[in-house]
Coordinates of C-alpha atoms in Angstrom, one line a residue:
M165 CA 0.0 0.0 0.0
S166 CA 1.3 3.4 -1.0
Q167 CA 2.6 5.4 2.0
P168 CA 1.8 9.1 2.1
S169 CA 4.6 11.8 2.0
Q170 CA 4.3 15.0 3.9
H171 CA 3.6 18.3 2.2
Q172 CA 1.3 21.3 2.6
I173 CA -2.4 20.6 2.5
P174 CA -5.4 22.8 3.6
D175 CA -6.2 22.5 7.3
T176 CA -9.8 21.7 6.5
L177 CA -12.1 18.8 7.3
L178 CA -10.4 15.5 6.5
L179 CA -12.7 12.5 7.1
E180 CA -10.0 9.9 7.5
E181 CA -8.6 12.0 10.3
R182 CA -12.0 11.9 12.0
A183 CA -12.0 8.1 11.5
R184 CA -8.7 8.0 13.4
H185 CA -10.2 9.8 16.3
V186 CA -13.3 7.6 16.5
L187 CA -11.0 4.4 16.7
N188 CA -10.2 5.7 20.2
A189 CA -13.8 5.4 21.3
I190 CA -14.5 2.0 19.5
I191 CA -11.6 0.5 21.5
G192 CA -12.2 2.6 24.7
M193 CA -15.9 1.3 25.0
A194 CA -14.6 -2.2 25.9
D195 CA -15.1 -3.3 29.5
E196 CA -11.9 -5.2 30.1
D197 CA -13.2 -6.4 33.4
Y198 CA -16.2 -8.0 31.9
N199 CA -14.9 -10.1 29.0
Y200 CA -14.4 -7.1 26.9
I201 CA -18.2 -6.6 26.5
P202 CA -18.5 -3.0 25.4
F203 CA -20.5 -0.4 27.5
F204 CA -23.5 1.0 25.6
N205 CA -24.6 4.3 27.3
A206 CA -22.6 7.3 28.7
D207 CA -23.8 10.2 30.8
F208 CA -21.6 13.2 30.6
V209 CA -23.8 15.6 32.5
S210 CA -23.4 13.6 35.7
K211 CA -20.3 14.4 37.9
P212 CA -18.4 12.3 37.4
A213 CA -19.5 10.9 34.1
F214 CA -20.3 7.3 33.8
M215 CA -20.9 4.4 31.3
T216 CA -23.4 1.6 31.7
H217 CA -24.1 -1.8 30.2
G218 CA -27.5 -2.7 28.8
D219 CA -29.5 -5.3 26.8
W220 CA -27.9 -4.0 23.5
D221 CA -24.5 -5.1 24.6
Y222 CA -24.3 -8.4 22.6
G223 CA -25.1 -8.9 18.9
S224 CA -26.1 -5.2 18.3
S225 CA -23.1 -3.5 20.0
H226 CA -20.4 -6.1 18.8
G227 CA -21.9 -6.0 15.3
R228 CA -21.7 -2.3 15.2
L229 CA -18.2 -2.1 16.5
I230 CA -16.7 -4.7 14.2
D231 CA -18.3 -3.0 11.2
S232 CA -17.0 0.4 12.3
V233 CA -13.6 -0.7 13.3
T234 CA -13.1 -2.3 9.9
L235 CA -14.3 0.8 8.0
A236 CA -12.2 3.1 10.2
R237 CA -9.0 0.9 9.6
H238 CA -9.7 1.0 5.8
M239 CA -9.9 4.8 5.9
T240 CA -6.8 5.3 8.0
G241 CA -4.5 2.3 7.9
E242 CA -4.4 2.5 11.7
M243 CA -4.0 -0.7 13.6
F244 CA -4.4 0.7 17.1
G245 CA -6.4 -1.7 19.5
E246 CA -6.1 -4.9 17.5
D247 CA -6.2 -6.9 20.8
V248 CA -9.6 -5.5 21.7
E249 CA -10.9 -5.9 18.1
R250 CA -10.0 -9.6 18.5
H251 CA -12.0 -9.9 21.6
Y252 CA -15.0 -8.2 19.9
K253 CA -14.8 -10.8 17.0
E254 CA -14.4 -13.8 19.5
N255 CA -17.4 -12.5 21.5
L256 CA -19.6 -12.0 18.5
L257 CA -19.0 -15.6 17.1
S258 CA -19.7 -17.0 20.6
F259 CA -23.1 -15.6 20.6
F260 CA -24.2 -17.9 17.9
K261 CA -26.2 -21.0 18.6
E262 CA -26.5 -24.1 16.4
D263 CA -29.6 -22.7 14.8
G264 CA -27.6 -19.9 13.3
L265 CA -29.0 -17.0 15.2
S266 CA -27.1 -14.6 17.5
Y267 CA -28.4 -14.6 21.1
R268 CA -28.3 -12.2 24.0
Q269 CA -26.6 -13.5 27.1
V270 CA -27.9 -13.7 30.6
S271 CA -26.7 -10.6 32.4
R272 CA -24.8 -10.5 35.8
Q273 CA -27.8 -8.7 37.3
G274 CA -30.3 -11.1 35.6
N275 CA -32.1 -8.2 33.9
W276 CA -32.4 -10.1 30.5
G277 CA -32.0 -13.6 29.3
E278 CA -31.1 -15.5 26.2
A279 CA -33.1 -14.5 23.0
A280 CA -32.3 -13.8 19.4
N281 CA -33.4 -10.2 19.1
L282 CA -34.2 -9.2 15.5
I283 CA -32.6 -5.8 15.8
D284 CA -29.5 -7.6 16.9
Q285 CA -29.5 -9.8 13.9
R286 CA -29.2 -6.8 11.6
A287 CA -25.9 -5.6 13.2
V288 CA -24.6 -9.1 13.1
I289 CA -25.0 -9.7 9.4
L290 CA -23.8 -6.1 8.8
S291 CA -20.5 -6.9 10.7
L292 CA -20.0 -10.3 9.1
T293 CA -20.5 -8.7 5.7
T294 CA -17.9 -6.0 6.3
W295 CA -15.5 -8.4 8.0
Y296 CA -15.7 -10.7 5.0
M297 CA -15.3 -7.9 2.4
A298 CA -12.2 -6.8 4.2
T299 CA -10.5 -10.2 4.8
G300 CA -12.2 -12.8 2.6
D301 CA -12.0 -15.2 5.6
P302 CA -14.0 -18.4 4.7
A303 CA -14.8 -19.0 8.3
V304 CA -16.6 -15.6 8.4
Q305 CA -18.6 -16.5 5.2
E306 CA -19.5 -19.9 6.7
A307 CA -21.0 -18.1 9.8
A308 CA -22.7 -15.6 7.6
D309 CA -24.2 -18.2 5.3
K310 CA -25.6 -20.1 8.3
H311 CA -27.0 -16.8 9.7
V312 CA -28.8 -15.9 6.5
A313 CA -30.2 -19.3 6.2
A314 CA -31.6 -18.9 9.8
L315 CA -33.1 -15.5 9.0
K316 CA -34.9 -17.2 6.0
R317 CA -36.0 -20.2 8.0
I318 CA -37.7 -18.3 10.8
A319 CA -39.5 -15.8 8.6
V320 CA -43.3 -16.3 8.4
K321 CA -44.0 -16.7 4.5
E322 CA -47.2 -15.6 3.0
K323 CA -48.2 -15.3 -0.6
D324 CA -46.2 -12.2 -1.4
V325 CA -44.6 -11.1 1.8
W326 CA -42.4 -12.5 4.5
Y327 CA -42.3 -11.1 8.1
Y328 CA -41.2 -11.8 11.7
P329 CA -44.2 -12.0 14.2
A330 CA -42.2 -11.0 17.4
S331 CA -39.2 -8.9 18.2
E332 CA -37.3 -12.0 19.7
H333 CA -37.0 -15.6 18.5
L334 CA -36.2 -18.3 21.0
E335 CA -34.4 -21.6 20.6
T336 CA -37.8 -23.3 20.8
G337 CA -39.3 -21.0 18.1
W338 CA -41.5 -17.9 18.2
P339 CA -42.8 -17.1 21.6
S340 CA -46.5 -17.4 20.6
R341 CA -47.8 -19.4 17.7
N342 CA -51.0 -17.5 18.0
A343 CA -49.1 -14.3 17.0
V344 CA -48.2 -16.0 13.8
Q345 CA -51.7 -17.2 13.2
I346 CA -53.3 -13.8 13.6
R347 CA -50.4 -11.8 12.2
L348 CA -49.4 -9.8 15.2
A349 CA -46.2 -8.7 13.5
P350 CA -44.2 -6.0 15.4
D351 CA -42.9 -2.9 13.6
P352 CA -41.8 -4.1 10.2
A353 CA -39.3 -1.4 9.6
S354 CA -37.4 -2.2 12.8
F355 CA -37.2 -5.9 12.4
C356 CA -37.5 -6.5 8.6
G357 CA -36.8 -3.3 6.7
R358 CA -33.4 -2.4 8.0
L359 CA -32.2 -6.0 7.7
M360 CA -32.3 -5.5 3.8
M361 CA -29.3 -3.2 3.7
P362 CA -26.6 -5.7 4.8
L363 CA -28.4 -8.7 3.4
L364 CA -28.3 -7.1 -0.1
K365 CA -24.6 -6.2 0.2
Y366 CA -23.9 -9.8 1.4
H367 CA -25.7 -11.1 -1.7
E368 CA -23.7 -8.7 -4.0
I369 CA -20.4 -10.0 -2.8
T370 CA -21.1 -13.7 -2.4
G371 CA -24.2 -14.3 -4.6
N372 CA -26.0 -15.9 -1.6
P373 CA -29.5 -16.5 -2.9
D374 CA -31.3 -16.6 0.5
A375 CA -30.2 -13.0 1.2
L376 CA -31.7 -11.7 -2.1
E377 CA -34.9 -13.6 -1.5
L378 CA -35.3 -12.1 1.9
C379 CA -34.8 -8.6 0.4
E380 CA -37.5 -9.3 -2.3
Y381 CA -40.1 -10.4 0.2
F382 CA -39.3 -7.8 2.9
T383 CA -39.4 -5.1 0.2
A384 CA -42.9 -6.2 -0.7
L385 CA -43.9 -6.3 2.9
I386 CA -42.7 -2.7 3.5
I387 CA -44.1 -1.1 0.4
K388 CA -47.4 -3.0 -0.1
R389 CA -48.7 -4.3 3.2
S390 CA -46.9 -2.7 6.2
G391 CA -48.5 0.7 6.6
V392 CA -45.1 2.0 8.0
Y393 CA -45.3 5.0 5.5
N394 CA -48.4 6.9 4.7
E395 CA -49.5 7.7 1.1
D396 CA -47.9 11.1 1.2
G397 CA -44.6 9.6 2.2
S398 CA -44.8 10.6 5.8
F399 CA -44.1 8.2 8.7
N400 CA -46.9 6.4 10.5
S401 CA -46.8 7.9 14.0
S402 CA -49.0 5.4 15.7
L403 CA -47.7 3.6 18.8
A404 CA -47.6 0.2 16.9
Y405 CA -45.1 1.8 14.5
R406 CA -42.7 3.1 17.2
S407 CA -44.3 6.5 17.0
G408 CA -42.6 7.1 13.6
H409 CA -39.1 6.3 14.9
F410 CA -36.7 8.1 12.6
H411 CA -33.7 5.8 12.7
T412 CA -35.7 2.7 11.7
R413 CA -37.8 4.5 9.1
I414 CA -34.9 6.2 7.3
G415 CA -32.7 3.1 7.7
T416 CA -35.4 1.2 5.9
L417 CA -35.5 3.8 3.1
D418 CA -31.7 3.3 2.8
A419 CA -32.3 -0.3 2.3
L420 CA -35.1 0.1 -0.2
A421 CA -33.1 2.7 -2.2
R422 CA -30.2 0.3 -2.5
F423 CA -32.5 -2.5 -3.5
G424 CA -34.3 -0.3 -6.1
R425 CA -30.9 0.7 -7.6
Y426 CA -29.6 -2.9 -7.6
T427 CA -32.8 -4.3 -9.3
G428 CA -33.3 -1.2 -11.6
D429 CA -36.8 -0.8 -10.2
A430 CA -37.8 2.8 -10.7
S431 CA -40.9 2.5 -8.7
I432 CA -39.0 1.6 -5.5
I433 CA -36.8 4.7 -6.1
A434 CA -39.9 6.9 -6.5
F435 CA -41.3 5.4 -3.3
V436 CA -38.1 6.3 -1.4
K437 CA -37.7 9.8 -2.9
K438 CA -41.3 10.8 -1.7
S439 CA -40.7 9.6 1.9
Y440 CA -37.1 11.0 1.9
D441 CA -38.3 14.4 0.9
W442 CA -40.9 14.4 3.6
A443 CA -38.4 13.4 6.2
L444 CA -36.1 16.3 5.2
T445 CA -38.9 18.8 6.1
K446 CA -38.7 17.5 9.7
C447 CA -34.9 18.0 9.9
T448 CA -32.8 21.1 10.0
R449 CA -30.8 22.1 7.0
F450 CA -27.6 21.2 8.8
G451 CA -28.7 17.7 9.7
W452 CA -30.3 17.5 13.2
T453 CA -33.1 14.9 13.0
P454 CA -36.0 14.2 15.5
G455 CA -35.9 10.9 17.2
D456 CA -39.5 10.1 16.4
L457 CA -42.8 11.9 16.1
Q458 CA -43.9 11.7 19.7
E459 CA -41.9 11.3 23.1
Q460 CA -38.5 11.1 21.6
A461 CA -39.0 13.9 19.1
Y462 CA -36.4 16.1 20.8
E463 CA -33.7 13.4 20.8
H464 CA -31.5 13.4 17.7
E465 CA -29.7 10.1 17.0
T466 CA -26.5 10.2 14.9
C467 CA -27.9 6.9 13.5
S468 CA -30.8 8.7 11.8
L469 CA -28.5 11.3 10.3
V470 CA -26.3 8.6 8.8
D471 CA -29.3 6.9 7.4
L472 CA -30.2 10.2 5.7
I473 CA -26.6 10.5 4.4
S474 CA -26.6 7.0 3.0
T475 CA -30.1 7.3 1.4
G476 CA -29.2 10.6 -0.1
I477 CA -26.1 9.2 -1.7
T478 CA -28.0 6.3 -3.3
L479 CA -30.6 8.7 -4.7
A480 CA -27.8 11.0 -6.0
H481 CA -26.3 8.0 -7.8
C482 CA -29.8 7.3 -9.3
G483 CA -29.8 10.7 -10.9
Y484 CA -31.2 13.0 -8.3
T485 CA -27.9 15.0 -8.1
H486 CA -29.1 17.8 -5.9
Y487 CA -29.0 15.3 -3.0
W488 CA -25.2 15.5 -3.1
G489 CA -25.6 19.0 -1.6
V490 CA -27.8 17.8 1.1
V491 CA -25.3 15.0 1.9
E492 CA -22.3 17.4 2.0
R493 CA -24.2 19.8 4.4
F494 CA -25.0 17.0 6.7
I495 CA -21.5 15.7 6.8
R496 CA -19.8 19.1 7.2
N497 CA -22.2 20.0 10.0
H498 CA -24.1 17.8 12.3
L499 CA -22.2 14.6 11.7
T500 CA -18.7 16.0 12.3
E501 CA -19.8 18.6 14.7
S502 CA -21.3 16.1 17.1
Q503 CA -18.2 14.1 17.2
L504 CA -16.7 14.3 20.7
L505 CA -13.2 15.7 20.4
D506 CA -13.1 18.3 23.2
L507 CA -13.6 16.7 26.6
D508 CA -12.5 19.5 29.0
W509 CA -16.1 20.0 30.1
V510 CA -16.6 16.3 31.2
E511 CA -15.6 15.3 34.8
E512 CA -14.1 11.8 35.1
A513 CA -12.9 9.6 37.9
D514 CA -9.3 8.2 37.7
N515 CA -10.0 5.0 39.6
K516 CA -12.6 2.2 39.6
D517 CA -13.7 2.5 43.4
G518 CA -17.3 3.4 42.4
D519 CA -17.7 0.8 39.6
I520 CA -20.2 -1.9 39.6
L521 CA -18.9 -4.9 37.7
G522 CA -20.9 -5.8 34.7
K523 CA -23.1 -2.8 35.0
K524 CA -21.4 0.7 35.5
T525 CA -18.1 2.5 35.4
F526 CA -16.8 5.9 36.2
Y527 CA -13.3 5.2 35.2
K528 CA -11.7 7.6 32.7
V529 CA -14.9 7.9 30.8
A530 CA -13.8 11.1 29.0
Q531 CA -10.6 9.7 27.8
R532 CA -12.1 6.4 26.7
T533 CA -14.9 8.0 24.7
R534 CA -13.0 10.7 22.9
G535 CA -13.9 10.6 19.2
A536 CA -17.4 9.2 19.8
F537 CA -20.5 10.6 18.2
A538 CA -23.5 12.0 20.2
G539 CA -26.3 9.6 21.2
Y540 CA -29.0 12.3 21.7
S541 CA -27.8 15.7 20.8
A542 CA -29.7 19.0 20.6
P543 CA -29.4 21.2 17.5
N544 CA -27.0 23.5 19.4
D545 CA -25.6 21.2 22.1
F546 CA -23.9 17.8 22.4
C547 CA -26.2 17.0 25.3
C548 CA -30.0 17.2 25.1
D549 CA -31.9 18.4 28.2
V550 CA -35.1 20.0 27.4
N551 CA -38.4 20.4 29.3
H552 CA -40.3 18.4 26.7
G553 CA -40.3 14.7 25.8
R554 CA -38.3 12.5 28.0
G555 CA -35.8 15.3 29.2
H556 CA -32.2 14.3 29.6
T557 CA -31.6 10.6 29.2
S558 CA -28.1 9.8 28.0
D559 CA -25.4 11.5 25.9
L560 CA -23.8 8.6 24.2
Q561 CA -25.1 5.4 22.7
L562 CA -22.7 2.9 21.3
C563 CA -24.9 2.4 18.2
C564 CA -24.2 6.0 17.3
I565 CA -20.5 5.4 17.5
G566 CA -20.9 2.6 14.9
S567 CA -23.2 4.7 12.7
G568 CA -21.1 7.9 12.9
T569 CA -18.1 6.0 11.6
R570 CA -20.2 4.5 8.8
G571 CA -21.3 8.0 8.0
L572 CA -17.7 9.2 7.8
F573 CA -16.9 6.1 5.5
M574 CA -19.9 6.7 3.2
G575 CA -18.9 10.3 2.7
W576 CA -15.2 9.5 2.2
S577 CA -15.9 6.7 -0.2
N578 CA -18.2 8.9 -2.3
I579 CA -16.1 12.0 -2.6
I580 CA -14.5 10.6 -5.8
T581 CA -16.4 8.0 -7.9
E582 CA -15.6 6.5 -11.3
D583 CA -18.2 5.1 -13.7
K584 CA -17.6 4.0 -17.3
G585 CA -14.6 6.3 -17.8
T586 CA -16.1 9.3 -16.1
V587 CA -14.6 10.4 -12.8
R588 CA -16.7 12.6 -10.6
V589 CA -15.9 14.7 -7.5
N590 CA -19.3 14.6 -5.8
L591 CA -18.4 16.1 -2.4
L592 CA -16.0 19.0 -2.1
L593 CA -14.0 17.5 0.7
S594 CA -10.4 16.6 0.8
R595 CA -9.4 13.1 -0.2
G596 CA -6.6 11.2 -1.9
S597 CA -7.0 8.4 -4.4
R598 CA -5.1 6.4 -7.1
L599 CA -6.8 8.6 -9.7
L600 CA -6.4 12.1 -8.2
D601 CA -6.1 14.0 -5.0
V602 CA -8.7 16.6 -4.1
S603 CA -7.7 19.4 -1.8
S604 CA -10.6 21.5 -0.5
Y605 CA -10.1 25.1 0.8
L606 CA -13.7 25.4 2.0
P607 CA -15.3 26.9 4.0
H608 CA -12.4 29.6 4.0
E609 CA -12.1 30.0 0.2
G610 CA -14.1 28.9 -2.8
R611 CA -11.2 26.8 -4.1
L612 CA -10.5 23.2 -5.0
E613 CA -7.1 21.9 -6.1
L614 CA -7.0 18.7 -8.1
K615 CA -3.8 16.8 -8.6
I616 CA -4.2 14.2 -11.4
H617 CA -2.3 10.9 -10.9
Q618 CA -3.7 8.8 -13.8
D619 CA -5.2 9.8 -17.2
I620 CA -8.8 10.4 -17.0
A621 CA -11.1 10.4 -20.0
N622 CA -13.7 12.6 -18.6
L623 CA -13.6 14.6 -15.3
E624 CA -16.6 16.3 -13.7
V625 CA -16.7 18.3 -10.4
R626 CA -20.0 19.2 -8.6
I627 CA -20.3 22.9 -7.9
P628 CA -22.7 24.0 -5.0
E629 CA -25.9 25.6 -5.9
W630 CA -25.0 28.8 -3.9
A631 CA -21.9 29.4 -6.0
G632 CA -23.8 30.1 -9.2
Y633 CA -22.1 29.2 -12.5
N634 CA -20.9 32.3 -14.3
Q635 CA -17.9 33.0 -12.1
V636 CA -16.7 29.4 -11.8
K637 CA -13.3 28.9 -13.3
A638 CA -10.8 26.0 -13.8
E639 CA -7.2 26.8 -14.5
W640 CA -4.8 24.1 -15.6
S641 CA -1.0 23.5 -15.1
G642 CA 1.1 20.6 -16.3
S643 CA 0.3 19.2 -19.7
G644 CA -2.7 21.5 -20.0
E645 CA -0.6 24.6 -19.0
G646 CA -2.6 27.8 -19.7
R647 CA -5.9 26.1 -20.3
I648 CA -8.9 27.7 -18.7
T649 CA -12.5 26.4 -18.5
A650 CA -15.0 29.1 -17.5
G651 CA -18.4 28.3 -16.2
N652 CA -20.1 30.7 -18.6
Q653 CA -18.9 28.6 -21.5
P654 CA -21.5 26.5 -23.3
G655 CA -21.3 22.7 -22.9
V656 CA -19.5 22.7 -19.5
W657 CA -22.5 21.8 -17.3
I658 CA -24.0 18.4 -17.0
K659 CA -26.7 16.9 -14.6
D660 CA -27.5 20.4 -13.4
C661 CA -24.6 20.8 -11.0
F662 CA -21.5 19.1 -12.5
F663 CA -18.8 21.2 -14.1
R664 CA -17.4 19.1 -17.0
L665 CA -13.6 19.5 -17.3
G666 CA -13.2 16.8 -19.8
R667 CA -9.9 14.9 -20.3
A668 CA -7.2 15.2 -17.7
S669 CA -3.6 13.8 -17.9
A670 CA -1.5 12.4 -15.2
G671 CA 0.7 15.2 -13.8
D672 CA -1.9 18.0 -14.3
T673 CA -3.0 20.2 -11.6
I674 CA -6.4 21.9 -11.9
V675 CA -7.4 24.7 -9.6
I676 CA -11.1 25.4 -9.5
T677 CA -12.4 28.6 -8.0
F678 CA -15.9 30.0 -7.3
P679 CA -17.5 32.6 -5.2
L680 CA -18.4 31.9 -1.6
S681 CA -21.8 32.8 -0.2
R682 CA -22.5 34.0 3.3
Y683 CA -26.2 33.8 4.3
R684 CA -28.6 33.3 7.2
T685 CA -31.5 30.7 7.7
T686 CA -34.1 30.2 10.5
E687 CA -34.1 26.5 11.4
H688 CA -37.0 24.8 13.2
A689 CA -36.6 21.7 15.3
V690 CA -39.8 20.4 17.0
G691 CA -41.1 23.8 18.0
Q692 CA -37.6 25.2 18.7
Q693 CA -36.2 28.0 16.5
F694 CA -32.6 28.7 15.8
E695 CA -31.0 31.5 13.8
V696 CA -28.1 30.1 11.8
Q697 CA -25.2 31.8 9.9
W698 CA -23.6 30.0 7.0
Q699 CA -20.6 30.3 4.9
G700 CA -21.1 28.1 1.9
D701 CA -22.3 24.7 3.2
D702 CA -20.8 25.3 6.8
V703 CA -22.6 26.7 9.7
I704 CA -20.5 29.2 11.4
H705 CA -22.8 30.4 14.2
I706 CA -26.0 29.3 15.8
S707 CA -28.3 31.2 18.2
P708 CA -29.3 30.5 20.9
E709 CA -26.2 28.8 22.2
G710 CA -26.2 25.4 23.9
S711 CA -25.7 25.0 27.7
Y712 CA -23.4 21.9 28.2
H713 CA -21.2 21.6 25.2
P714 CA -22.3 24.3 22.7
L715 CA -22.0 23.3 19.0
Y716 CA -20.8 25.3 16.0
N717 CA -19.9 28.6 17.7
H718 CA -16.3 27.7 18.1
R719 CA -15.7 27.5 14.3
K720 CA -13.3 30.1 12.9
I721 CA -13.4 31.4 9.3
H722 CA -10.2 32.9 7.7
D723 CA -9.8 34.9 4.5
K724 CA -7.2 32.3 3.4
A725 CA -7.5 28.6 4.4
P726 CA -4.8 27.7 6.9
M727 CA -2.3 25.1 5.7
R728 CA -0.5 22.3 7.6
E729 CA 1.9 19.4 6.9
G730 CA 0.2 16.2 5.8
D731 CA -1.0 14.1 3.0
Y732 CA -4.0 11.9 2.1
R733 CA -4.4 8.2 2.3
R734 CA -4.5 6.4 -1.1
P735 CA -5.6 2.8 -0.5
D736 CA -4.7 0.4 -3.2
T737 CA -8.2 -1.1 -3.3
E738 CA -11.5 0.4 -2.3
L739 CA -13.9 -1.1 0.1
V740 CA -17.3 -0.3 -1.5
W741 CA -20.5 -0.2 0.5

């Protein structure tokens, strides 16, 4: 693998650097005194801060962490914490029973017993898929094949839909046969819809037919029979549908979009787009999402935001190119802003005197969680503590660490894409690749610098809508010395927002410049109002300010982008999700 050399690069957002930070939290959440089972929650408002275990500790948490550690290592090349990663993988495989399902374990406090929770199964097949993609390990494929076969075997199969009639499956079968007979299926998005995303990818990389068949029948369930989404695309907010829970609704849209793209079914894409557009009306422009439409409405989950990012990317690949701008705003703002890098405000204990084995720890919580993503954040604060809904619950959830890492990866892997000889720069973020390097000077300057490593037949760069078109300019050096492409020339715009540069040769450097835009918006979040200042796609101030760990208002804008020593990672092969 090529090693980076140090030179001057813009000191702007670098997603692979953020992935290096999150590795600290992925490894730090492990409870070394409890068989390396990771903690799930953290409370930073308490003094001292503490972390707790919970019923998500097993298949769900291990699956999330194995997926995220694999993606973060691919982005960074960093091998920190391999011993803990090994424990996570050993634990995950130990949760399987002979029937091929992953079971929760009996806790030390006896609060929960062994059962195969359906939400856990989604994280399990997600992790096995990513693990196999990265290593090609036949033992991992064997475990995944057995797992997929089990998911198919336990599904209730009717004429044109399959479903699960309970949230948990036992070794003896479904808890109640009556539930099967009278179709008392729990929320289909939570237990069937989100499963499709990793199942489809597993089919893509292995050809496993059971995985594809599950996707076909679950898609029919969600779209034709479930009632999860209303006719106008809105989320069904009834209690039986988890009050319109955003993470599971949008996660299901992500899965449907991928399946529609894979099968070429335009009707599925249209279904997703309608609901996705409705969901965006409930979120802020910078990416804060409600938790649901009822009691959890004030609680943003990083998981929901990453679902929005992933779905937007698939829709953009399907031709709705304006969603690239939505994705970039979300990544530049609430995804990376709610990553915990400054912990001076968190009080922690430096010993384990107050710990309760297998349940709770106060020990070095701040140090161990640095790099994590917010579990429940406010639009303007890392911590959510409002007078409405459930009030303050927790500040960190392990699932959001996993999702946040996946959000970084989805953004990073889609900055530069190649399709049939055309290379596109979709997101104006810095990144290296075997084809070209992109250096972004945003938000300080409207400037991109492209260094071309290999001949490119056709190069296109997305220009943000706020930049206009008539002052956009590309200047070439290298073999194209003196060449200038101006935005007001005919024939240089394609797909609404892509600036077509055409052929580029190895050794060329292309500098693209465009005007920056500074503007204000008024954002609404479940009855709350925020005045927001923007520079391009970046929030630079928000009012009112948060109370515990305010977001956004520490950002500094310069006339010229600051520079630093560094370089970009250029992996020899790409891990494509």
